[in-house]
Amino acid sequence: MTTLPWEVCIILAPFIGGLLAFVGGRRSGRWFFGATVLVVGGGLFALTRELWRQGPRAYALGDWGAPLGIELYADGLSLLMLLLTALVFILVSIFSLGLIKATPVEAEGCENALFWPLVLFFWGALNALFLSRDVFNLYVTLELLTLSAVPLITLSGTASSLAAGLRYLLVALLGSLAYLLGTALFYAVSGSLTLHTLAESLDGVGSLSVAAGLMIVGLLLKTALFPLHFWLPAAYAEAPTPVSALLAALATKASFYLLLRLWFELFSFGQELAAAQILGGLGMLAILWGSLLAWRQGRVKRLLAYSSIAQIGYLFLVFPLMAAWIPAGDGVSLEVPGAWGGLVFLLLSHGLAKSAMFMSAGCLAQAAGSDQIADLTGIGRQFPVPLFAFALGGMTLMGLPPSGGFSSKWLFLKASVESLQWWWVPGMLLGGVLAAGYVFRVLRQALVWDENVGPYRAVPRRMQWAAMAMALLSLALGLCGSWPLDLLAIGYPGGP
């Protein structure tokens, strides 16, 4: 008897749950979401155990392996992204239940019968993307991600949310078209779609520079790297708060994850310092530009959206820092380089912290009736839990110890010095100072004493504590030692 691999269960469970929630109606959605959590949680536990014992796993779905390939692949990086995704979805769902209970008629659109099915489809698309290993199915997962994210953004039905969703849709389709054209060119030359056989069959980057360029530009657009970030602030700010938390934690990380896979496994750009320096330069501009604009925003959600642009910029520093890294010995090393370790700490800590900060902002907006910073005067005295969660998330953005953000930025700074790329150091330090500026701007307003303000509206505890749990996880990441790096060592690009 053939058993279904855990990778397939992790992908199919959210899609099946979403379909059943769609058929079952609004009241059944939360129950199917709970059942999905049990199945995916069990699958992740089993997959973690097998990866730990046996190393990376590849599975040809329906025996459709190379060269056309419907191939699934799990290693340390994909497992960490799957764990992050599951944690974010679970805590955001708890927050959503509190939001729907507090304001069942106008819960920012989350009371809509399509909310739970779309959330589950979104989860399934992310799981499929993190486990796929062929360029065409990666394109399919990107499309599924877009088709579930756009209606989620527009759930509130306001004119501004519809405009933001339409803009996101057009940009995402443009990025997907560029990626698909690159995929077609690769297939025309090599006759293969799986990443590892493509890498073996290509004789160099020069003959396929157009295809590679198209795929990279498409993914940069979806990742919102400066100056292609114009769609992101409206999408994050106008979406319902739970959707903003999901998008900020996972959506742009998904396209960045795909770019990482292509860059280091397919394009062989790992040692191309000039191209990597260009991406690093754009990342540094994103850090400074996003932080400066975040400081100028009047709404908390727009402030957090521009902050995400800055934090995305940090991710792109991994390209120049890894390009300068030289594997030990005969070209194969079991040691995870500092920049690669810093990257995974940043992916995880920013995903958790930014999701916590959006949920905290949602709590404060529920209480004050607005997310304008000026309307939050003294609100921290009545709602210390969400404000404290906001502050803990801010510690990660600033890179203060003992948060996961500190671990990531410390490893990046160390890699910059060791690789003699000292010019990244001032920008990273300045980015931390600017992050402190816009985070403390919100905290100061929320702690100002004014006897003429309030009382504010009640906010369910499950909303407040969901935000706090997420913030504590981002903080705990910096205290958990080296286990993320141990997992990351399973199948990383410099490994055997």
GROMACS .gro file of C-alpha atoms in nm:
model
  496
    1MET     CA    1   0.000   0.000   0.000
    2THR     CA    2   0.142   0.335  -0.106
    3THR     CA    3   0.117   0.610   0.154
    4LEU     CA    4   0.067   0.974   0.066
    5PRO     CA    5   0.383   1.180   0.133
    6TRP     CA    6   0.358   1.443   0.404
    7GLU     CA    7   0.441   1.714   0.151
    8VAL     CA    8   0.125   1.633  -0.045
    9CYS     CA    9  -0.088   1.637   0.273
   10ILE     CA   10   0.053   1.977   0.370
   11ILE     CA   11  -0.041   2.118   0.029
   12LEU     CA   12  -0.380   1.953  -0.020
   13ALA     CA   13  -0.526   2.001   0.330
   14PRO     CA   14  -0.575   2.381   0.304
   15PHE     CA   15  -0.722   2.354  -0.047
   16ILE     CA   16  -0.968   2.084   0.060
   17GLY     CA   17  -1.053   2.278   0.376
   18GLY     CA   18  -1.112   2.592   0.169
   19LEU     CA   19  -1.339   2.409  -0.073
   20LEU     CA   20  -1.543   2.258   0.211
   21ALA     CA   21  -1.565   2.597   0.384
   22PHE     CA   22  -1.690   2.751   0.060
   23VAL     CA   23  -1.960   2.485   0.021
   24GLY     CA   24  -2.048   2.481   0.390
   25GLY     CA   25  -2.108   2.853   0.425
   26ARG     CA   26  -1.995   3.125   0.665
   27ARG     CA   27  -2.049   2.947   0.997
   28SER     CA   28  -1.856   2.636   0.893
   29GLY     CA   29  -1.541   2.821   0.787
   30ARG     CA   30  -1.377   2.838   1.129
   31TRP     CA   31  -1.432   2.465   1.189
   32PHE     CA   32  -1.276   2.363   0.860
   33PHE     CA   33  -0.988   2.599   0.934
   34GLY     CA   34  -0.938   2.423   1.270
   35ALA     CA   35  -0.940   2.081   1.104
   36THR     CA   36  -0.684   2.205   0.850
   37VAL     CA   37  -0.458   2.323   1.132
   38LEU     CA   38  -0.460   1.971   1.280
   39VAL     CA   39  -0.374   1.803   0.949
   40VAL     CA   40  -0.105   2.053   0.846
   41GLY     CA   41   0.039   2.057   1.199
   42GLY     CA   42   0.069   1.679   1.200
   43GLY     CA   43   0.225   1.683   0.854
   44LEU     CA   44   0.481   1.945   0.955
   45PHE     CA   45   0.576   1.749   1.265
   46ALA     CA   46   0.632   1.432   1.062
   47LEU     CA   47   0.818   1.618   0.786
   48THR     CA   48   1.048   1.784   1.040
   49ARG     CA   49   1.133   1.448   1.192
   50GLU     CA   50   1.207   1.292   0.853
   51LEU     CA   51   1.420   1.583   0.734
   52TRP     CA   52   1.616   1.575   1.057
   53ARG     CA   53   1.687   1.204   1.017
   54GLN     CA   54   1.722   1.167   0.641
   55GLY     CA   55   1.812   1.508   0.497
   56PRO     CA   56   1.643   1.680   0.198
   57ARG     CA   57   1.350   1.496   0.034
   58ALA     CA   58   1.240   1.499  -0.330
   59TYR     CA   59   0.913   1.348  -0.452
   60ALA     CA   60   0.794   1.317  -0.812
   61LEU     CA   61   0.419   1.371  -0.795
   62GLY     CA   62   0.235   1.101  -0.992
   63ASP     CA   63   0.575   0.981  -1.119
   64TRP     CA   64   0.596   1.300  -1.326
   65GLY     CA   65   0.960   1.371  -1.258
   66ALA     CA   66   1.226   1.531  -1.473
   67PRO     CA   67   1.242   1.664  -1.739
   68LEU     CA   68   0.882   1.800  -1.740
   69GLY     CA   69   0.850   1.737  -1.373
   70ILE     CA   70   0.583   1.787  -1.112
   71GLU     CA   71   0.838   1.757  -0.837
   72LEU     CA   72   0.814   1.846  -0.468
   73TYR     CA   73   1.126   1.918  -0.265
   74ALA     CA   74   1.171   1.981   0.107
   75ASP     CA   75   1.487   2.103   0.277
   76GLY     CA   76   1.570   2.316   0.579
   77LEU     CA   77   1.480   2.649   0.417
   78SER     CA   78   1.144   2.528   0.284
   79LEU     CA   79   1.061   2.369   0.621
   80LEU     CA   80   1.134   2.692   0.810
   81MET     CA   81   0.909   2.885   0.571
   82LEU     CA   82   0.633   2.627   0.615
   83LEU     CA   83   0.660   2.654   0.996
   84LEU     CA   84   0.651   3.034   0.980
   85THR     CA   85   0.345   3.017   0.754
   86ALA     CA   86   0.159   2.783   0.987
   87LEU     CA   87   0.234   2.993   1.297
   88VAL     CA   88   0.122   3.315   1.130
   89PHE     CA   89  -0.201   3.164   0.996
   90ILE     CA   90  -0.295   3.013   1.334
   91LEU     CA   91  -0.245   3.334   1.534
   92VAL     CA   92  -0.403   3.555   1.268
   93SER     CA   93  -0.708   3.325   1.265
   94ILE     CA   94  -0.743   3.368   1.643
   95PHE     CA   95  -0.724   3.744   1.594
   96SER     CA   96  -0.986   3.722   1.316
   97LEU     CA   97  -1.228   3.529   1.536
   98GLY     CA   98  -1.202   3.804   1.796
   99LEU     CA   99  -1.255   4.073   1.534
  100ILE     CA  100  -1.565   3.902   1.393
  101LYS     CA  101  -1.705   3.852   1.744
  102ALA     CA  102  -1.646   4.214   1.842
  103THR     CA  103  -1.804   4.371   1.535
  104PRO     CA  104  -1.992   4.094   1.355
  105VAL     CA  105  -2.156   4.332   1.107
  106GLU     CA  106  -1.855   4.545   1.011
  107ALA     CA  107  -1.548   4.334   1.090
  108GLU     CA  108  -1.349   4.497   0.808
  109GLY     CA  109  -1.507   4.245   0.568
  110CYS     CA  110  -1.390   3.939   0.763
  111GLU     CA  111  -1.752   3.845   0.833
  112ASN     CA  112  -1.788   3.775   0.461
  113ALA     CA  113  -1.862   3.410   0.377
  114LEU     CA  114  -1.560   3.407   0.145
  115PHE     CA  115  -1.310   3.505   0.415
  116TRP     CA  116  -1.223   3.158   0.547
  117PRO     CA  117  -1.219   2.983   0.205
  118LEU     CA  118  -0.987   3.252   0.064
  119VAL     CA  119  -0.759   3.237   0.370
  120LEU     CA  120  -0.729   2.859   0.330
  121PHE     CA  121  -0.660   2.886  -0.045
  122PHE     CA  122  -0.394   3.147   0.035
  123TRP     CA  123  -0.234   2.907   0.285
  124GLY     CA  124  -0.243   2.619   0.036
  125ALA     CA  125  -0.081   2.831  -0.237
  126LEU     CA  126   0.202   2.929  -0.002
  127ASN     CA  127   0.263   2.567   0.103
  128ALA     CA  128   0.271   2.460  -0.260
  129LEU     CA  129   0.517   2.735  -0.350
  130PHE     CA  130   0.756   2.648  -0.067
  131LEU     CA  131   0.754   2.279  -0.170
  132SER     CA  132   0.759   2.302  -0.551
  133ARG     CA  133   1.078   2.246  -0.746
  134ASP     CA  134   0.989   2.303  -1.110
  135VAL     CA  135   0.964   2.645  -1.265
  136PHE     CA  136   0.621   2.599  -1.424
  137ASN     CA  137   0.446   2.477  -1.110
  138LEU     CA  138   0.614   2.758  -0.921
  139TYR     CA  139   0.444   2.991  -1.169
  140VAL     CA  140   0.110   2.818  -1.100
  141THR     CA  141   0.154   2.864  -0.725
  142LEU     CA  142   0.233   3.234  -0.777
  143GLU     CA  143  -0.092   3.272  -0.969
  144LEU     CA  144  -0.290   3.090  -0.700
  145LEU     CA  145  -0.135   3.323  -0.445
  146THR     CA  146  -0.243   3.628  -0.642
  147LEU     CA  147  -0.593   3.500  -0.709
  148SER     CA  148  -0.654   3.439  -0.338
  149ALA     CA  149  -0.480   3.757  -0.213
  150VAL     CA  150  -0.662   4.006  -0.437
  151PRO     CA  151  -1.017   3.927  -0.319
  152LEU     CA  152  -0.892   3.921   0.041
  153ILE     CA  153  -0.761   4.277  -0.001
  154THR     CA  154  -1.098   4.395  -0.134
  155LEU     CA  155  -1.319   4.220   0.124
  156SER     CA  156  -1.415   4.544   0.299
  157GLY     CA  157  -1.570   4.667  -0.026
  158THR     CA  158  -1.455   5.028   0.010
  159ALA     CA  159  -1.346   5.227  -0.293
  160SER     CA  160  -0.990   5.255  -0.162
  161SER     CA  161  -0.962   4.879  -0.101
  162LEU     CA  162  -1.099   4.802  -0.448
  163ALA     CA  163  -0.845   5.039  -0.603
  164ALA     CA  164  -0.562   4.884  -0.400
  165GLY     CA  165  -0.671   4.533  -0.495
  166LEU     CA  166  -0.695   4.621  -0.864
  167ARG     CA  167  -0.350   4.778  -0.861
  168TYR     CA  168  -0.206   4.472  -0.685
  169LEU     CA  169  -0.374   4.245  -0.941
  170LEU     CA  170  -0.233   4.434  -1.240
  171VAL     CA  171   0.118   4.443  -1.094
  172ALA     CA  172   0.108   4.075  -0.995
  173LEU     CA  173  -0.012   3.974  -1.343
  174LEU     CA  174   0.263   4.179  -1.504
  175GLY     CA  175   0.521   4.009  -1.282
  176SER     CA  176   0.373   3.668  -1.357
  177LEU     CA  177   0.381   3.736  -1.731
  178ALA     CA  178   0.751   3.823  -1.716
  179TYR     CA  179   0.821   3.510  -1.512
  180LEU     CA  180   0.620   3.290  -1.753
  181LEU     CA  181   0.804   3.428  -2.058
  182GLY     CA  182   1.135   3.347  -1.891
  183THR     CA  183   1.010   2.996  -1.811
  184ALA     CA  184   0.909   2.940  -2.173
  185LEU     CA  185   1.251   3.050  -2.297
  186PHE     CA  186   1.427   2.818  -2.054
  187TYR     CA  187   1.210   2.526  -2.164
  188ALA     CA  188   1.267   2.603  -2.532
  189VAL     CA  189   1.644   2.579  -2.481
  190SER     CA  190   1.674   2.295  -2.231
  191GLY     CA  191   1.352   2.092  -2.270
  192SER     CA  192   1.326   2.070  -1.892
  193LEU     CA  193   1.133   2.245  -1.617
  194THR     CA  194   1.277   2.108  -1.293
  195LEU     CA  195   1.532   2.329  -1.118
  196HIS     CA  196   1.808   2.074  -1.073
  197THR     CA  197   1.798   1.939  -1.430
  198LEU     CA  198   1.779   2.294  -1.568
  199ALA     CA  199   2.089   2.387  -1.372
  200GLU     CA  200   2.273   2.084  -1.509
  201SER     CA  201   2.170   2.140  -1.871
  202LEU     CA  202   2.247   2.512  -1.895
  203ASP     CA  203   2.597   2.584  -2.017
  204GLY     CA  204   2.616   2.934  -1.869
  205VAL     CA  205   2.420   3.246  -1.793
  206GLY     CA  206   2.512   3.436  -2.108
  207SER     CA  207   2.305   3.231  -2.353
  208LEU     CA  208   1.990   3.274  -2.144
  209SER     CA  209   2.038   3.619  -2.002
  210VAL     CA  210   1.706   3.740  -2.145
  211ALA     CA  211   1.513   3.456  -1.982
  212ALA     CA  212   1.692   3.506  -1.651
  213GLY     CA  213   1.634   3.882  -1.666
  214LEU     CA  214   1.261   3.840  -1.730
  215MET     CA  215   1.219   3.602  -1.438
  216ILE     CA  216   1.419   3.823  -1.201
  217VAL     CA  217   1.231   4.142  -1.295
  218GLY     CA  218   0.897   3.964  -1.253
  219LEU     CA  219   0.992   3.844  -0.905
  220LEU     CA  220   1.139   4.181  -0.803
  221LEU     CA  221   0.806   4.340  -0.896
  222LYS     CA  222   0.615   4.092  -0.683
  223THR     CA  223   0.861   4.134  -0.394
  224ALA     CA  224   0.820   4.515  -0.407
  225LEU     CA  225   1.189   4.595  -0.412
  226PHE     CA  226   1.264   4.967  -0.451
  227PRO     CA  227   1.176   5.128  -0.697
  228LEU     CA  228   0.908   4.865  -0.782
  229HIS     CA  229   0.732   4.904  -0.448
  230PHE     CA  230   0.457   5.148  -0.554
  231TRP     CA  231   0.174   4.894  -0.517
  232LEU     CA  232   0.257   4.778  -0.164
  233PRO     CA  233   0.157   5.068   0.069
  234ALA     CA  234  -0.203   5.084  -0.054
  235ALA     CA  235  -0.245   4.704  -0.057
  236TYR     CA  236  -0.125   4.667   0.303
  237ALA     CA  237  -0.301   4.976   0.437
  238GLU     CA  238  -0.643   4.924   0.277
  239ALA     CA  239  -0.677   4.548   0.333
  240PRO     CA  240  -0.861   4.418   0.644
  241THR     CA  241  -0.620   4.398   0.938
  242PRO     CA  242  -0.589   4.013   0.940
  243VAL     CA  243  -0.514   4.022   0.567
  244SER     CA  244  -0.254   4.296   0.616
  245ALA     CA  245  -0.087   4.077   0.878
  246LEU     CA  246  -0.079   3.781   0.638
  247LEU     CA  247   0.047   3.983   0.342
  248ALA     CA  248   0.322   4.157   0.540
  249ALA     CA  249   0.444   3.834   0.695
  250LEU     CA  250   0.425   3.602   0.394
  251ALA     CA  251   0.322   3.739   0.052
  252THR     CA  252   0.640   3.924  -0.047
  253LYS     CA  253   0.851   3.660   0.129
  254ALA     CA  254   0.707   3.397  -0.106
  255SER     CA  255   0.831   3.570  -0.422
  256PHE     CA  256   1.162   3.649  -0.250
  257TYR     CA  257   1.198   3.281  -0.154
  258LEU     CA  258   1.150   3.187  -0.519
  259LEU     CA  259   1.410   3.442  -0.624
  260LEU     CA  260   1.654   3.287  -0.377
  261ARG     CA  261   1.595   2.941  -0.522
  262LEU     CA  262   1.649   3.058  -0.878
  263TRP     CA  263   1.950   3.274  -0.796
  264PHE     CA  264   2.148   3.017  -0.603
  265GLU     CA  265   2.028   2.691  -0.763
  266LEU     CA  266   1.950   2.776  -1.125
  267PHE     CA  267   2.122   3.091  -1.241
  268SER     CA  268   2.453   3.015  -1.071
  269PHE     CA  269   2.476   3.384  -0.984
  270GLY     CA  270   2.600   3.299  -0.637
  271GLN     CA  271   2.950   3.417  -0.718
  272GLU     CA  272   2.854   3.703  -0.958
  273LEU     CA  273   2.955   3.994  -0.740
  274ALA     CA  274   2.861   4.274  -0.984
  275ALA     CA  275   2.500   4.162  -1.028
  276ALA     CA  276   2.472   4.093  -0.657
  277GLN     CA  277   2.602   4.442  -0.576
  278ILE     CA  278   2.322   4.595  -0.788
  279LEU     CA  279   2.058   4.404  -0.592
  280GLY     CA  280   2.229   4.497  -0.266
  281GLY     CA  281   2.235   4.864  -0.372
  282LEU     CA  282   1.862   4.859  -0.448
  283GLY     CA  283   1.807   4.692  -0.111
  284MET     CA  284   2.001   4.968   0.066
  285LEU     CA  285   1.796   5.237  -0.113
  286ALA     CA  286   1.481   5.054  -0.003
  287ILE     CA  287   1.599   5.059   0.360
  288LEU     CA  288   1.656   5.434   0.360
  289TRP     CA  289   1.362   5.537   0.137
  290GLY     CA  290   1.109   5.311   0.311
  291SER     CA  291   1.221   5.421   0.657
  292LEU     CA  292   1.206   5.792   0.571
  293LEU     CA  293   0.856   5.762   0.424
  294ALA     CA  294   0.739   5.552   0.719
  295TRP     CA  295   0.842   5.839   0.948
  296ARG     CA  296   0.617   6.079   0.753
  297GLN     CA  297   0.295   5.875   0.759
  298GLY     CA  298  -0.011   5.981   0.958
  299ARG     CA  299  -0.175   5.637   0.972
  300VAL     CA  300  -0.025   5.343   1.161
  301LYS     CA  301  -0.101   5.088   0.887
  302ARG     CA  302   0.063   5.301   0.617
  303LEU     CA  303   0.361   5.352   0.849
  304LEU     CA  304   0.394   4.976   0.882
  305ALA     CA  305   0.354   4.930   0.506
  306TYR     CA  306   0.646   5.163   0.429
  307SER     CA  307   0.842   4.994   0.707
  308SER     CA  308   0.794   4.665   0.519
  309ILE     CA  309   0.956   4.821   0.211
  310ALA     CA  310   1.259   4.903   0.426
  311GLN     CA  311   1.276   4.555   0.579
  312ILE     CA  312   1.249   4.394   0.234
  313GLY     CA  313   1.560   4.594   0.147
  314TYR     CA  314   1.757   4.415   0.420
  315LEU     CA  315   1.670   4.080   0.258
  316PHE     CA  316   1.848   4.178  -0.064
  317LEU     CA  317   2.179   4.238   0.114
  318VAL     CA  318   2.218   3.860   0.120
  319PHE     CA  319   2.311   3.858  -0.250
  320PRO     CA  320   2.635   4.062  -0.228
  321LEU     CA  321   2.724   3.913   0.110
  322MET     CA  322   2.682   3.554  -0.018
  323ALA     CA  323   2.858   3.635  -0.346
  324ALA     CA  324   3.174   3.716  -0.152
  325TRP     CA  325   3.154   3.397   0.050
  326ILE     CA  326   3.400   3.124  -0.050
  327PRO     CA  327   3.312   2.765   0.047
  328ALA     CA  328   3.577   2.589   0.250
  329GLY     CA  329   3.791   2.299   0.135
  330ASP     CA  330   3.709   2.145  -0.202
  331GLY     CA  331   3.413   2.374  -0.266
  332VAL     CA  332   3.167   2.192  -0.040
  333SER     CA  333   3.114   2.301   0.318
  334LEU     CA  334   2.872   2.198   0.589
  335GLU     CA  335   2.907   2.536   0.755
  336VAL     CA  336   2.617   2.778   0.702
  337PRO     CA  337   2.769   3.118   0.618
  338GLY     CA  338   2.674   3.411   0.841
  339ALA     CA  339   2.485   3.600   0.571
  340TRP     CA  340   2.270   3.296   0.495
  341GLY     CA  341   2.197   3.249   0.865
  342GLY     CA  342   2.119   3.621   0.899
  343LEU     CA  343   1.877   3.591   0.611
  344VAL     CA  344   1.672   3.315   0.769
  345PHE     CA  345   1.660   3.499   1.103
  346LEU     CA  346   1.538   3.809   0.916
  347LEU     CA  347   1.274   3.616   0.718
  348LEU     CA  348   1.135   3.459   1.035
  349SER     CA  349   1.166   3.750   1.276
  350HIS     CA  350   1.028   4.011   1.037
  351GLY     CA  351   0.738   3.784   0.942
  352LEU     CA  352   0.642   3.738   1.307
  353ALA     CA  353   0.711   4.096   1.419
  354LYS     CA  354   0.535   4.272   1.133
  355SER     CA  355   0.231   4.046   1.165
  356ALA     CA  356   0.222   4.127   1.540
  357MET     CA  357   0.247   4.500   1.472
  358PHE     CA  358  -0.037   4.496   1.219
  359MET     CA  359  -0.257   4.306   1.466
  360SER     CA  360  -0.162   4.552   1.742
  361ALA     CA  361  -0.251   4.839   1.512
  362GLY     CA  362  -0.582   4.667   1.443
  363CYS     CA  363  -0.657   4.645   1.816
  364LEU     CA  364  -0.577   5.014   1.868
  365ALA     CA  365  -0.784   5.111   1.562
  366GLN     CA  366  -1.079   4.908   1.693
  367ALA     CA  367  -1.058   5.093   2.024
  368ALA     CA  368  -1.011   5.442   1.880
  369GLY     CA  369  -1.224   5.400   1.568
  370SER     CA  370  -0.930   5.509   1.352
  371ASP     CA  371  -0.567   5.420   1.287
  372GLN     CA  372  -0.461   5.784   1.261
  373ILE     CA  373  -0.164   5.831   1.495
  374ALA     CA  374  -0.314   6.159   1.620
  375ASP     CA  375  -0.627   5.972   1.736
  376LEU     CA  376  -0.430   5.732   1.959
  377THR     CA  377  -0.348   5.984   2.231
  378GLY     CA  378  -0.310   5.807   2.565
  379ILE     CA  379  -0.458   5.481   2.435
  380GLY     CA  380  -0.170   5.279   2.575
  381ARG     CA  381  -0.288   5.347   2.929
  382GLN     CA  382  -0.613   5.161   2.857
  383PHE     CA  383  -0.471   4.900   2.622
  384PRO     CA  384  -0.121   4.813   2.741
  385VAL     CA  385  -0.118   4.463   2.587
  386PRO     CA  386  -0.143   4.559   2.217
  387LEU     CA  387   0.084   4.859   2.271
  388PHE     CA  388   0.346   4.639   2.440
  389ALA     CA  389   0.315   4.391   2.151
  390PHE     CA  390   0.372   4.680   1.910
  391ALA     CA  391   0.683   4.779   2.103
  392LEU     CA  392   0.820   4.423   2.104
  393GLY     CA  393   0.769   4.401   1.728
  394GLY     CA  394   0.943   4.736   1.695
  395MET     CA  395   1.247   4.592   1.875
  396THR     CA  396   1.287   4.345   1.589
  397LEU     CA  397   1.262   4.620   1.328
  398MET     CA  398   1.525   4.824   1.514
  399GLY     CA  399   1.747   4.520   1.562
  400LEU     CA  400   1.763   4.547   1.941
  401PRO     CA  401   1.872   4.247   2.152
  402PRO     CA  402   1.745   3.991   2.236
  403SER     CA  403   1.505   3.991   1.939
  404GLY     CA  404   1.540   3.780   1.626
  405GLY     CA  405   1.595   4.106   1.437
  406PHE     CA  406   1.912   4.162   1.639
  407SER     CA  407   2.042   3.816   1.547
  408SER     CA  408   1.979   3.876   1.177
  409LYS     CA  409   2.134   4.222   1.162
  410TRP     CA  410   2.430   4.119   1.374
  411LEU     CA  411   2.503   3.833   1.134
  412PHE     CA  412   2.468   4.068   0.834
  413LEU     CA  413   2.701   4.325   0.993
  414LYS     CA  414   2.953   4.055   1.076
  415ALA     CA  415   2.937   3.916   0.721
  416SER     CA  416   2.988   4.268   0.580
  417VAL     CA  417   3.303   4.322   0.785
  418GLU     CA  418   3.444   3.974   0.722
  419SER     CA  419   3.387   4.003   0.345
  420LEU     CA  420   3.540   4.355   0.343
  421GLN     CA  421   3.212   4.503   0.218
  422TRP     CA  422   3.213   4.767   0.492
  423TRP     CA  423   3.002   5.008   0.283
  424TRP     CA  424   2.683   4.822   0.383
  425VAL     CA  425   2.745   4.884   0.754
  426PRO     CA  426   2.650   5.257   0.783
  427GLY     CA  427   2.326   5.203   0.589
  428MET     CA  428   2.220   4.912   0.808
  429LEU     CA  429   2.293   5.109   1.127
  430LEU     CA  430   2.110   5.416   0.994
  431GLY     CA  431   1.812   5.197   0.901
  432GLY     CA  432   1.792   5.081   1.263
  433VAL     CA  433   1.797   5.441   1.389
  434LEU     CA  434   1.521   5.544   1.146
  435ALA     CA  435   1.313   5.241   1.253
  436ALA     CA  436   1.348   5.353   1.615
  437GLY     CA  437   1.223   5.697   1.510
  438TYR     CA  438   0.896   5.585   1.352
  439VAL     CA  439   0.825   5.318   1.614
  440PHE     CA  440   0.877   5.560   1.905
  441ARG     CA  441   0.659   5.817   1.728
  442VAL     CA  442   0.360   5.583   1.768
  443LEU     CA  443   0.457   5.479   2.122
  444ARG     CA  444   0.498   5.838   2.237
  445GLN     CA  445   0.153   5.937   2.109
  446ALA     CA  446  -0.007   5.633   2.270
  447LEU     CA  447   0.149   5.709   2.609
  448VAL     CA  448   0.077   6.083   2.623
  449TRP     CA  449  -0.141   6.171   2.920
  450ASP     CA  450  -0.452   6.369   2.831
  451GLU     CA  451  -0.750   6.361   3.065
  452ASN     CA  452  -0.984   6.477   2.789
  453VAL     CA  453  -0.946   6.168   2.568
  454GLY     CA  454  -1.124   5.836   2.593
  455PRO     CA  455  -1.277   5.617   2.710
  456TYR     CA  456  -1.206   5.399   2.412
  457ARG     CA  457  -1.418   5.110   2.283
  458ALA     CA  458  -1.361   4.760   2.420
  459VAL     CA  459  -1.140   4.520   2.226
  460PRO     CA  460  -1.172   4.139   2.272
  461ARG     CA  461  -0.885   3.988   2.466
  462ARG     CA  462  -0.820   3.720   2.207
  463MET     CA  463  -0.731   3.996   1.957
  464GLN     CA  464  -0.490   4.157   2.202
  465TRP     CA  465  -0.327   3.833   2.312
  466ALA     CA  466  -0.293   3.696   1.960
  467ALA     CA  467  -0.086   4.005   1.879
  468MET     CA  468   0.114   3.961   2.199
  469ALA     CA  469   0.184   3.591   2.128
  470MET     CA  470   0.315   3.676   1.782
  471ALA     CA  471   0.537   3.952   1.923
  472LEU     CA  472   0.676   3.721   2.191
  473LEU     CA  473   0.763   3.464   1.924
  474SER     CA  474   0.962   3.726   1.733
  475LEU     CA  475   1.145   3.806   2.055
  476ALA     CA  476   1.198   3.439   2.145
  477LEU     CA  477   1.358   3.374   1.808
  478GLY     CA  478   1.662   3.563   1.927
  479LEU     CA  479   1.681   3.347   2.241
  480CYS     CA  480   1.632   3.008   2.081
  481GLY     CA  481   1.997   2.953   1.995
  482SER     CA  482   2.112   2.786   1.679
  483TRP     CA  483   1.825   2.548   1.598
  484PRO     CA  484   1.705   2.757   1.298
  485LEU     CA  485   2.060   2.740   1.162
  486ASP     CA  486   2.073   2.366   1.227
  487LEU     CA  487   1.754   2.321   1.025
  488LEU     CA  488   1.881   2.559   0.757
  489ALA     CA  489   2.192   2.345   0.710
  490ILE     CA  490   1.968   2.067   0.568
  491GLY     CA  491   2.011   2.120   0.196
  492TYR     CA  492   2.138   2.480   0.182
  493PRO     CA  493   2.299   2.590  -0.150
  494GLY     CA  494   2.659   2.554  -0.026
  495GLY     CA  495   2.600   2.206   0.107
  496PRO     CA  496   2.658   1.870  -0.060
   0.00000   0.00000   0.00000
